[in-house]
Coordinates of C-alpha atoms and ligand atoms in Angstrom, one line a residue:
M14 CA 56.6 -243.9 85.8
N15 CA 58.7 -243.9 82.7
A16 CA 57.1 -244.4 79.2
M17 CA 58.0 -248.0 78.9
A18 CA 56.7 -249.0 82.3
G19 CA 53.5 -247.1 81.5
E20 CA 53.1 -248.9 78.3
Q21 CA 53.8 -252.3 79.8
Q22 CA 51.2 -251.7 82.5
F23 CA 48.6 -250.7 79.9
L24 CA 49.3 -253.6 77.6
A25 CA 49.2 -256.1 80.5
H26 CA 45.9 -254.6 81.8
A27 CA 44.2 -254.2 78.4
G28 CA 45.4 -257.5 77.0
G29 CA 44.8 -259.5 80.1
G30 CA 41.0 -259.6 79.9
S31 CA 38.5 -259.4 82.6
A32 CA 37.8 -261.6 85.5
G33 CA 34.4 -262.2 84.0
P34 CA 31.1 -261.4 85.6
D35 CA 30.8 -261.7 89.3
R36 CA 28.0 -263.5 91.2
A37 CA 26.1 -260.3 91.9
G38 CA 26.5 -259.2 88.3
M39 CA 25.1 -262.5 87.1
A40 CA 22.1 -262.3 89.5
Q41 CA 21.4 -258.8 88.4
L42 CA 21.6 -259.7 84.7
H43 CA 19.2 -262.6 85.4
S44 CA 16.7 -260.4 87.1
Q45 CA 17.0 -257.7 84.3
L46 CA 16.3 -260.4 81.6
Q47 CA 13.4 -261.6 83.6
Q48 CA 11.9 -258.2 83.9
L49 CA 12.2 -257.6 80.2
Q50 CA 10.7 -260.9 79.3
A51 CA 7.8 -260.1 81.7
W52 CA 7.3 -256.8 80.0
Q53 CA 7.0 -258.6 76.6
T54 CA 4.5 -261.1 78.0
Q55 CA 2.4 -258.4 79.4
L56 CA 2.5 -256.4 76.2
Q57 CA 1.5 -259.5 74.1
Q58 CA -1.3 -260.5 76.5
G59 CA -2.8 -257.0 75.9
L60 CA -2.5 -257.4 72.2
G61 CA -3.6 -261.0 71.9
S62 CA -7.3 -260.6 72.4
A63 CA -7.4 -256.8 72.1
L64 CA -10.0 -256.4 69.4
A65 CA -13.0 -258.7 69.1
P66 CA -15.6 -258.1 66.4
T67 CA -18.7 -256.2 67.6
P68 CA -22.0 -258.0 67.0
G69 CA -23.8 -254.8 66.1
L70 CA -21.8 -254.3 62.9
Q71 CA -22.0 -256.3 59.6
A72 CA -18.7 -257.9 58.7
S73 CA -18.7 -255.7 55.5
H74 CA -19.0 -252.4 57.4
P75 CA -15.8 -250.4 56.9
L76 CA -15.4 -250.0 60.6
A77 CA -15.7 -253.8 61.2
Q78 CA -13.1 -254.3 58.5
Q79 CA -10.8 -251.6 60.0
T80 CA -11.2 -253.3 63.4
Q81 CA -10.4 -256.7 61.9
A82 CA -7.4 -255.3 60.1
L83 CA -6.0 -253.8 63.4
H84 CA -6.6 -257.1 65.1
Q85 CA -4.7 -258.9 62.3
Q86 CA -1.9 -256.3 62.6
C87 CA -1.5 -257.2 66.2
Q88 CA -1.2 -260.9 65.4
D89 CA 1.2 -260.2 62.5
L90 CA 3.4 -257.9 64.6
Q91 CA 3.8 -260.6 67.2
A92 CA 4.8 -263.1 64.6
R93 CA 7.3 -260.6 63.2
W94 CA 8.8 -259.9 66.6
A95 CA 9.4 -263.6 67.2
Q96 CA 11.1 -263.8 63.8
Q97 CA 13.3 -260.8 64.5
W98 CA 14.3 -262.2 67.8
S99 CA 15.4 -265.5 66.4
A100 CA 17.3 -263.6 63.6
L101 CA 19.4 -262.1 66.4
Q102 CA 20.4 -265.6 67.7
P103 CA 23.6 -265.9 65.7
A104 CA 24.7 -262.4 66.9
R105 CA 24.2 -263.5 70.4
S106 CA 26.3 -266.6 70.0
L107 CA 28.9 -265.0 67.9
A108 CA 32.3 -266.8 68.1
Q109 CA 32.7 -267.9 71.7
D110 CA 36.2 -266.6 71.7
F111 CA 35.0 -263.0 71.1
E112 CA 32.6 -263.3 74.0
Q113 CA 35.4 -263.5 76.5
R114 CA 36.9 -260.3 75.3
V115 CA 36.1 -256.6 75.4
I116 CA 35.4 -255.5 71.9
L117 CA 36.3 -252.0 70.8
L118 CA 35.0 -250.6 67.6
V119 CA 37.6 -248.5 65.7
F120 CA 35.4 -246.3 63.7
G121 CA 36.1 -243.4 61.3
K122 CA 36.0 -242.1 57.7
F123 CA 38.4 -243.6 55.1
N124 CA 42.0 -242.5 55.7
A125 CA 41.3 -241.6 59.3
G126 CA 44.2 -243.9 60.2
K127 CA 42.2 -246.7 61.7
S128 CA 44.2 -249.6 60.2
S129 CA 47.5 -247.8 61.0
L130 CA 46.5 -247.4 64.7
C131 CA 45.4 -251.0 64.9
N132 CA 48.6 -252.3 63.4
F133 CA 50.6 -250.1 65.7
L134 CA 48.9 -251.4 68.8
A135 CA 49.4 -254.9 67.4
E136 CA 53.1 -254.3 67.2
R137 CA 53.2 -253.0 70.7
F138 CA 51.3 -256.0 72.1
A139 CA 53.5 -258.4 70.1
A140 CA 56.6 -256.7 71.4
Q141 CA 55.4 -257.5 74.9
G142 CA 55.0 -261.1 74.0
Q143 CA 51.3 -261.0 74.0
P144 CA 49.4 -263.0 71.3
V145 CA 48.1 -261.1 68.4
R146 CA 45.8 -262.5 65.7
F147 CA 44.3 -260.7 62.7
F148 CA 41.0 -261.6 61.1
H149 CA 38.6 -260.3 58.5
L150 CA 35.1 -261.1 57.3
A151 CA 34.7 -262.8 53.9
D152 CA 31.5 -264.2 52.5
G153 CA 29.9 -263.7 55.9
A154 CA 32.5 -265.7 57.8
V155 CA 35.4 -264.9 60.0
V156 CA 38.8 -265.7 58.4
E157 CA 41.9 -265.5 60.5
S158 CA 45.4 -264.5 59.2
D159 CA 48.8 -263.4 60.4
E160 CA 48.9 -260.5 58.0
P161 CA 48.6 -257.0 59.5
L162 CA 45.8 -254.9 58.2
R163 CA 46.3 -253.0 54.9
E164 CA 47.0 -249.3 55.3
G165 CA 47.0 -246.8 52.4
A166 CA 46.3 -243.4 51.1
T167 CA 43.3 -244.6 49.1
E168 CA 40.2 -246.2 50.7
T169 CA 41.7 -249.6 51.7
T170 CA 39.3 -251.1 54.2
A171 CA 36.2 -252.2 52.4
R172 CA 35.6 -255.1 54.7
L173 CA 35.3 -255.5 58.4
Q174 CA 38.6 -256.6 59.8
G175 CA 40.1 -256.7 63.2
L176 CA 42.6 -258.1 65.6
C177 CA 42.6 -260.0 68.9
L178 CA 45.1 -258.5 71.3
G179 CA 46.3 -260.5 74.2
T180 CA 43.5 -262.6 75.6
G181 CA 41.2 -259.8 76.6
L182 CA 40.8 -257.4 73.8
V183 CA 39.4 -257.2 70.3
L184 CA 39.7 -254.2 68.0
L185 CA 37.3 -254.0 65.1
D186 CA 38.5 -252.0 62.2
T187 CA 35.4 -251.0 60.4
P188 CA 35.0 -249.3 57.1
G189 CA 31.8 -247.7 58.1
L190 CA 28.5 -249.5 57.5
H191 CA 27.9 -247.8 54.2
S192 CA 30.8 -249.3 52.4
V193 CA 30.6 -253.1 53.2
T194 CA 29.5 -255.6 50.6
P195 CA 26.0 -256.9 51.1
E196 CA 27.1 -260.4 52.0
N197 CA 29.2 -259.0 54.8
A198 CA 26.7 -256.4 55.9
A199 CA 24.8 -258.6 58.3
L200 CA 27.9 -259.9 60.0
T201 CA 29.4 -256.5 60.1
Q202 CA 26.3 -255.2 61.7
R203 CA 26.4 -258.0 64.3
F204 CA 30.0 -257.2 65.1
T205 CA 29.3 -253.5 65.4
E206 CA 26.5 -254.3 67.7
S207 CA 28.7 -256.6 69.8
A208 CA 31.2 -253.8 70.4
D209 CA 31.5 -252.8 74.0
G210 CA 33.2 -249.4 73.4
L211 CA 33.8 -247.0 70.5
L212 CA 37.0 -245.4 69.4
W213 CA 36.1 -242.6 66.9
L214 CA 39.0 -241.6 64.8
S215 CA 39.3 -238.5 62.7
S216 CA 42.4 -236.9 61.1
S217 CA 43.8 -233.8 62.7
T218 CA 43.5 -232.1 59.2
S219 CA 39.7 -231.9 59.8
P220 CA 39.0 -233.5 63.2
G221 CA 35.6 -234.3 64.7
Q222 CA 33.3 -234.2 61.8
V223 CA 30.4 -235.0 64.1
Q224 CA 27.9 -236.0 61.4
E225 CA 29.9 -239.3 61.4
L226 CA 28.4 -240.0 64.8
D227 CA 25.0 -240.5 63.2
E228 CA 26.1 -243.9 62.2
L229 CA 27.0 -244.7 65.8
A230 CA 23.9 -243.3 67.3
R231 CA 22.3 -246.6 67.9
E232 CA 25.4 -247.9 69.7
L233 CA 25.7 -244.7 71.7
R234 CA 22.2 -244.9 72.9
R235 CA 23.2 -248.2 74.5
N236 CA 25.5 -246.1 76.6
K237 CA 28.7 -247.5 75.1
P238 CA 31.7 -245.3 76.0
L239 CA 32.9 -243.1 73.1
L240 CA 36.5 -242.0 72.9
P241 CA 37.3 -239.5 70.1
V242 CA 40.9 -240.0 68.8
I243 CA 42.4 -237.2 66.7
T244 CA 44.9 -239.0 64.4
R245 CA 47.7 -238.0 62.2
S246 CA 48.5 -235.2 64.6
D247 CA 51.8 -234.3 63.0
L248 CA 53.3 -232.1 60.3
I249 CA 56.2 -232.1 57.9
E250 CA 58.9 -229.6 58.7
E251 CA 62.1 -228.8 56.8
D252 CA 65.3 -229.2 58.8
E253 CA 68.8 -228.6 57.9
V254 CA 70.8 -231.7 58.5
D255 CA 74.6 -231.5 57.7
G256 CA 73.9 -228.5 55.4
E257 CA 71.1 -230.3 53.6
I258 CA 67.4 -229.5 53.8
Q259 CA 65.5 -232.6 54.8
K260 CA 61.8 -233.2 55.4
C261 CA 61.0 -234.3 58.9
L262 CA 57.8 -235.4 60.5
R263 CA 57.0 -233.6 63.8
N264 CA 54.4 -233.9 66.4
K265 CA 51.9 -231.1 66.5
T266 CA 52.6 -228.9 69.5
P267 CA 50.8 -229.8 72.8
A268 CA 49.0 -226.4 72.6
N269 CA 47.7 -227.2 69.2
R270 CA 46.6 -230.6 70.2
A271 CA 44.9 -229.3 73.3
L272 CA 43.0 -226.8 71.1
Q273 CA 41.8 -229.5 68.7
E274 CA 40.9 -231.8 71.5
A275 CA 38.8 -229.1 73.2
D276 CA 37.1 -228.3 69.9
V277 CA 36.2 -231.9 69.2
Q278 CA 35.0 -232.2 72.8
T279 CA 32.6 -229.3 72.4
R280 CA 31.3 -230.4 69.1
A281 CA 30.8 -234.0 70.1
Q282 CA 28.9 -232.8 73.2
D283 CA 26.6 -230.7 71.0
K284 CA 26.1 -233.6 68.7
L285 CA 25.2 -236.0 71.4
R286 CA 22.8 -233.5 72.9
Q287 CA 21.2 -233.2 69.4
L288 CA 20.9 -237.0 69.2
A289 CA 19.5 -237.1 72.7
I290 CA 22.3 -239.2 74.0
D291 CA 23.7 -239.0 77.5
A292 CA 26.9 -237.0 77.3
A293 CA 28.4 -239.1 80.0
V294 CA 29.3 -241.6 77.3
L295 CA 31.9 -239.2 75.9
K296 CA 35.5 -239.4 77.0
H297 CA 37.9 -236.6 76.6
P298 CA 39.4 -236.7 73.1
V299 CA 43.1 -237.7 72.6
S300 CA 45.3 -236.5 69.9
I301 CA 48.0 -238.9 68.5
S302 CA 50.4 -239.5 65.7
V303 CA 51.2 -243.1 64.9
H304 CA 53.8 -242.0 62.4
A305 CA 55.6 -239.8 64.8
A306 CA 55.6 -242.5 67.4
R307 CA 57.1 -244.9 64.9
S308 CA 59.6 -242.5 63.3
Q309 CA 61.0 -240.7 66.3
P310 CA 63.7 -242.5 68.2
G311 CA 64.1 -242.2 71.9
P312 CA 62.3 -243.1 75.1
N313 CA 59.9 -240.2 74.9
A314 CA 58.5 -241.0 71.4
L315 CA 55.4 -242.7 72.8
A316 CA 54.6 -239.9 75.2
D317 CA 55.4 -237.2 72.7
A318 CA 53.2 -238.8 70.1
G319 CA 50.2 -238.9 72.5
L320 CA 50.2 -242.7 72.7
L321 CA 50.6 -242.8 76.5
R322 CA 47.6 -240.5 76.9
L323 CA 45.8 -242.8 74.5
Y324 CA 46.7 -245.8 76.6
T325 CA 45.3 -244.0 79.7
A326 CA 42.1 -243.0 77.8
I327 CA 41.6 -246.6 76.5
T328 CA 42.0 -247.8 80.1
E329 CA 39.3 -245.5 81.1
V330 CA 37.1 -246.8 78.3
L331 CA 37.7 -250.3 79.4
A332 CA 35.7 -250.0 82.7
P333 CA 32.4 -248.8 81.1
A334 CA 33.0 -251.2 78.2
Q335 CA 33.3 -254.1 80.7
A336 CA 30.2 -252.9 82.4
Y337 CA 28.4 -252.8 79.1
K338 CA 29.7 -256.2 78.2
Q339 CA 28.3 -257.6 81.5
R340 CA 24.8 -256.4 80.8
K341 CA 25.1 -257.0 77.0
P342 CA 22.5 -259.9 77.0
A343 CA 20.0 -257.6 78.7
E344 CA 21.0 -254.8 76.4
V345 CA 20.4 -256.9 73.3
L346 CA 17.0 -257.9 74.5
L347 CA 16.1 -254.4 75.6
H348 CA 17.2 -253.1 72.3
H349 CA 15.1 -255.6 70.4
L350 CA 12.1 -254.6 72.6
E351 CA 12.8 -250.9 72.0
E352 CA 13.6 -251.0 68.4
N353 CA 11.6 -253.8 66.9
V354 CA 8.7 -254.0 69.3
Q355 CA 8.2 -250.5 70.7
G356 CA 9.4 -249.0 67.4
A357 CA 6.7 -250.9 65.4
I358 CA 4.1 -250.1 67.9
E359 CA 4.8 -246.4 67.5
A360 CA 5.4 -246.3 63.8
E361 CA 2.7 -248.8 62.7
L362 CA 0.2 -249.8 65.4
L363 CA -0.6 -246.6 67.1
P364 CA -1.3 -244.7 63.9
E365 CA -3.8 -247.4 62.9
L366 CA -5.3 -247.4 66.3
Q367 CA -5.7 -243.6 66.2
D368 CA -7.2 -243.9 62.7
L369 CA -9.8 -246.3 63.9
Q370 CA -10.6 -244.0 66.8
R371 CA -11.0 -241.1 64.5
A372 CA -13.2 -243.2 62.2
L373 CA -15.4 -244.2 65.1
A374 CA -15.8 -240.5 66.1
Q375 CA -16.7 -239.6 62.6
E376 CA -19.2 -242.4 62.3
Q377 CA -20.9 -241.2 65.5
E378 CA -21.3 -237.8 63.9
R379 CA -22.5 -239.3 60.7
L380 CA -25.1 -241.3 62.6
Q381 CA -26.6 -238.1 64.0
Q382 CA -26.6 -236.5 60.6
S383 CA -28.2 -239.5 59.0
K384 CA -31.0 -239.4 61.5
A385 CA -31.9 -235.9 60.3
A386 CA -31.4 -236.9 56.6
M387 CA -33.6 -240.0 57.0
L388 CA -36.3 -237.9 58.7
R389 CA -36.3 -235.4 55.9
A390 CA -36.3 -238.0 53.2
A391 CA -39.0 -240.2 54.7
W392 CA -41.2 -237.1 55.3
R393 CA -40.8 -235.9 51.8
R394 CA -41.7 -239.2 50.3
T395 CA -44.6 -240.2 52.6
I396 CA -46.6 -237.0 52.9
P397 CA -47.4 -236.5 49.2
A398 CA -48.9 -240.0 49.1
L399 CA -51.3 -239.2 52.0
P400 CA -54.1 -237.4 50.1
G401 CA -54.5 -240.3 47.7
V402 CA -54.8 -242.9 50.5
L403 CA -57.1 -240.6 52.4
E404 CA -59.4 -240.2 49.5
R405 CA -59.6 -244.0 49.0
Y406 CA -60.2 -245.0 52.6
A407 CA -61.7 -241.9 54.2
D408 CA -64.8 -243.9 55.2
R409 CA -62.9 -246.9 56.6
L410 CA -60.6 -245.5 59.3
P411 CA -59.0 -248.9 60.4
V412 CA -58.0 -249.6 56.8
L413 CA -56.8 -246.1 56.4
S414 CA -54.6 -246.5 59.5
A415 CA -53.2 -249.8 58.3
E416 CA -52.4 -248.5 54.8
V417 CA -50.6 -245.4 56.1
A418 CA -48.8 -247.6 58.6
A419 CA -47.6 -249.9 55.8
L420 CA -46.5 -246.9 53.9
V421 CA -44.5 -245.6 56.8
R422 CA -43.0 -249.0 57.6
A423 CA -41.8 -249.4 54.0
E424 CA -40.3 -246.0 54.0
I425 CA -38.6 -246.5 57.4
S426 CA -37.1 -249.8 56.1
E427 CA -35.9 -248.2 53.0
Q428 CA -34.2 -245.3 54.8
L429 CA -32.6 -247.6 57.3
Q430 CA -31.3 -249.8 54.5
G431 CA -29.9 -246.8 52.7
H432 CA -28.3 -245.0 55.7
L433 CA -27.5 -247.7 58.2
G434 CA -27.0 -250.7 56.0
G435 CA -23.8 -251.7 57.6
Y436 CA -25.3 -252.4 61.0
V437 CA -27.1 -255.4 62.3
L438 CA -30.5 -253.9 63.0
S439 CA -33.2 -255.9 64.7
E440 CA -36.5 -256.3 62.7
L441 CA -38.9 -253.5 63.1
P442 CA -41.4 -254.6 65.8
T443 CA -44.9 -254.9 64.4
E444 CA -46.2 -252.2 66.7
A445 CA -43.7 -249.9 65.2
A446 CA -45.1 -247.4 62.9
A447 CA -48.7 -248.3 63.9
V448 CA -50.8 -245.3 63.0
V449 CA -53.1 -244.5 65.8
L450 CA -55.8 -241.9 65.1
P451 CA -57.8 -240.1 67.7
A452 CA -61.3 -241.5 68.3
A453 CA -63.2 -238.4 67.2
I454 CA -62.1 -236.4 64.2
A455 CA -64.0 -233.5 62.9
G456 CA -63.7 -233.4 59.2
P457 CA -61.1 -234.3 56.5
D458 CA -58.7 -231.5 57.3
A459 CA -58.4 -232.6 60.9
L460 CA -58.0 -236.2 59.7
Y461 CA -55.2 -235.2 57.4
A462 CA -53.5 -233.3 60.2
A463 CA -53.9 -236.2 62.5
L464 CA -52.4 -238.5 59.9
Q465 CA -49.4 -236.2 59.3
N466 CA -48.8 -236.0 63.0
A467 CA -48.9 -239.8 63.4
V468 CA -46.5 -240.2 60.5
R469 CA -44.0 -237.7 62.1
V470 CA -44.2 -239.4 65.5
Q471 CA -43.6 -242.8 64.0
I472 CA -40.6 -241.9 61.8
E473 CA -39.0 -239.9 64.5
A474 CA -39.4 -242.7 67.0
A475 CA -38.1 -245.3 64.5
F476 CA -35.0 -243.4 63.4
S477 CA -34.1 -242.3 66.9
A478 CA -34.2 -245.9 68.1
A479 CA -32.2 -247.1 65.1
V480 CA -29.6 -244.5 65.4
D481 CA -29.3 -245.1 69.2
A482 CA -28.9 -248.8 68.5
C483 CA -26.2 -248.2 66.0
S484 CA -24.4 -245.7 68.2
H485 CA -24.6 -248.3 70.9
A486 CA -23.2 -251.0 68.7
L487 CA -20.0 -248.9 68.2
E488 CA -19.4 -248.6 72.0
P489 CA -17.6 -251.9 72.5
V490 CA -15.0 -251.1 69.7
L491 CA -14.4 -247.7 71.2
V492 CA -13.9 -249.1 74.7
Q493 CA -11.5 -251.7 73.3
T494 CA -9.5 -249.2 71.4
E495 CA -9.3 -247.0 74.5
K496 CA -8.2 -249.9 76.6
M497 CA -5.6 -250.9 74.0
Q498 CA -4.3 -247.3 73.9
A499 CA -4.0 -247.1 77.7
H500 CA -2.2 -250.5 77.7
L501 CA 0.3 -249.4 75.0
R502 CA 0.9 -246.2 76.8
Q503 CA 1.6 -248.0 80.1
C504 CA 3.9 -250.5 78.3
A505 CA 5.8 -247.7 76.7
Q506 CA 6.4 -246.1 80.0
D507 CA 7.3 -249.4 81.7
L508 CA 9.9 -250.1 79.0
Q509 CA 11.4 -246.7 79.3
D510 CA 11.7 -247.2 83.1
L511 CA 13.3 -250.6 82.5
G512 CA 15.8 -249.1 80.1
T513 CA 16.6 -246.3 82.6
A514 CA 17.1 -248.8 85.4
L515 CA 19.3 -251.1 83.2
R516 CA 21.5 -248.3 82.1
A517 CA 21.7 -246.5 85.4
Ligands
LIG24 N1 50.9 -238.2 58.7 C1 50.4 -239.3 59.2 N2 49.8 -240.1 58.3 C2 49.2 -241.2 58.8 C3 49.2 -241.5 60.2 N3 48.5 -242.7 60.4 C4 48.1 -243.1 59.2 N4 48.5 -242.2 58.2 C5 48.3 -242.3 56.8 O1 47.0 -242.1 56.5 C6 46.6 -242.9 55.4 C7 45.4 -243.7 55.8 O2 45.8 -244.6 56.8 P1 45.0 -246.0 57.1 O3 45.5 -246.5 58.4 O4 45.0 -246.9 56.0 O5 43.6 -245.3 57.3 P2 42.2 -246.1 57.4 O6 41.3 -245.3 58.3 O7 42.4 -247.5 57.8 O8 41.6 -245.9 55.9 P3 40.6 -246.8 55.2 O9 41.0 -248.2 55.5 O10 40.8 -246.5 53.8 O11 39.2 -246.5 55.7 C8 47.8 -243.7 55.0 O12 48.4 -243.2 54.0 C9 48.6 -243.7 56.3 O13 50.0 -243.8 56.0 C10 49.9 -240.6 61.1 O14 50.0 -240.8 62.3 N5 50.4 -239.5 60.5
LIG25 MG1 41.9 -249.2 56.8

């Protein structure tokens, strides 16, 4: 096929648009959307009533507060997710006209030759009688015009602009997300997201600066096809024409182009691996010179300048781009779920949940330690009082028992208050701390020993019971956090599976 026929075929194919989604494609999309929505419902059900306050803890206890905060966080996240989803609405209903077309993002550093390539393609489409319209974003709105895009040696594209080619294609000429004005940032972002395929341009003077792909990572993760284009693949040579030295623009040699393409290919592959992006998105780089195509006369100009290979490469991008476009609604929802929902769960919710679990474990440890501390303190404070009480009531044993019991009870209460104040402890039963003395006691020393023993038995029993009760009170929170963690883990796995299935 000669160059002109090759070009005609490309322009007709690319400009003609797609037949639209088929019936099976629609059904599949519908089922994908349903599965994603079901995932969200399931996740939210698990978060809705995840953490109830435990009756054994006072509301003022740090753990009760931490539990409450986590519960609140679950509620707040759900409200935020709803908000984020509705904020995406305008993107989803972005200009009806664009929805019918495959949108290719023309991405690259300033001076990469983006606008020049766009204009060149516009000319080619126009020459074939296909409609061409230019547009740009101003004050957050799409403004149409007949003017081609501005080209220049200084940074000229500071706004998102683009062109509609034929009835099926849109090229978005983007200045890179860092250099748009804030009022256009949101719309630029939306357009970028709405792209179905990515042309990544870099000049042959330093082709394939792969760090530029960082900005595209998000789109690449959606399995949008990526075509690296090495631009300005030409050089100036001096020629003698009629005895005079003249400067002429020449295409770089095919060998040189092949080297650069292979180099860009390798580095892009490495970069994608680094970004954990499926290398299948990457198309083989193509090296072109728009200037050479323009300036060189003759039927082979397009082929020599690499444009025919570019046409073929773009045609190959169109198929996966169409496929992306068909599942775009599901991709948009999936992405919201991955980034806004799952992202927040991992960055915000799980750390808090783990904090709470850590705090619960620490509290269990502290409870055991405070049992020993309470025993020591109660013992130290009760025993010195015993001789005095013993002296006063040595001849009235029932009174003596009651007095010591009262002493012990007061001490137990005080220790519980001091160490376990944040818990809801039941009243000490009246029989608690009852001091029961043996019926026959031989002499004051034996009586003293018996009293000491009774005190030890009572405080040990009281503190053990109290600590057990507190420890028990923490159980429901622990169980709830474990359940929640398992739920979140399951949801994360399910979402990953849904994503894999969607992009397969
Ligand atoms: N030698 C040569 N220069 C080119 C070619 N294509 C574009 N240029 C030049 O490169 C410079 C930048 O071209 P643009 O098309 O404006 O580049 P851009 O990527 O749109 O740049 P910004 O809009 O500033 O981001 C201009 O001076 C162009 O004339 C080419 O094929 N060969
Ligand atoms: Mg430009």
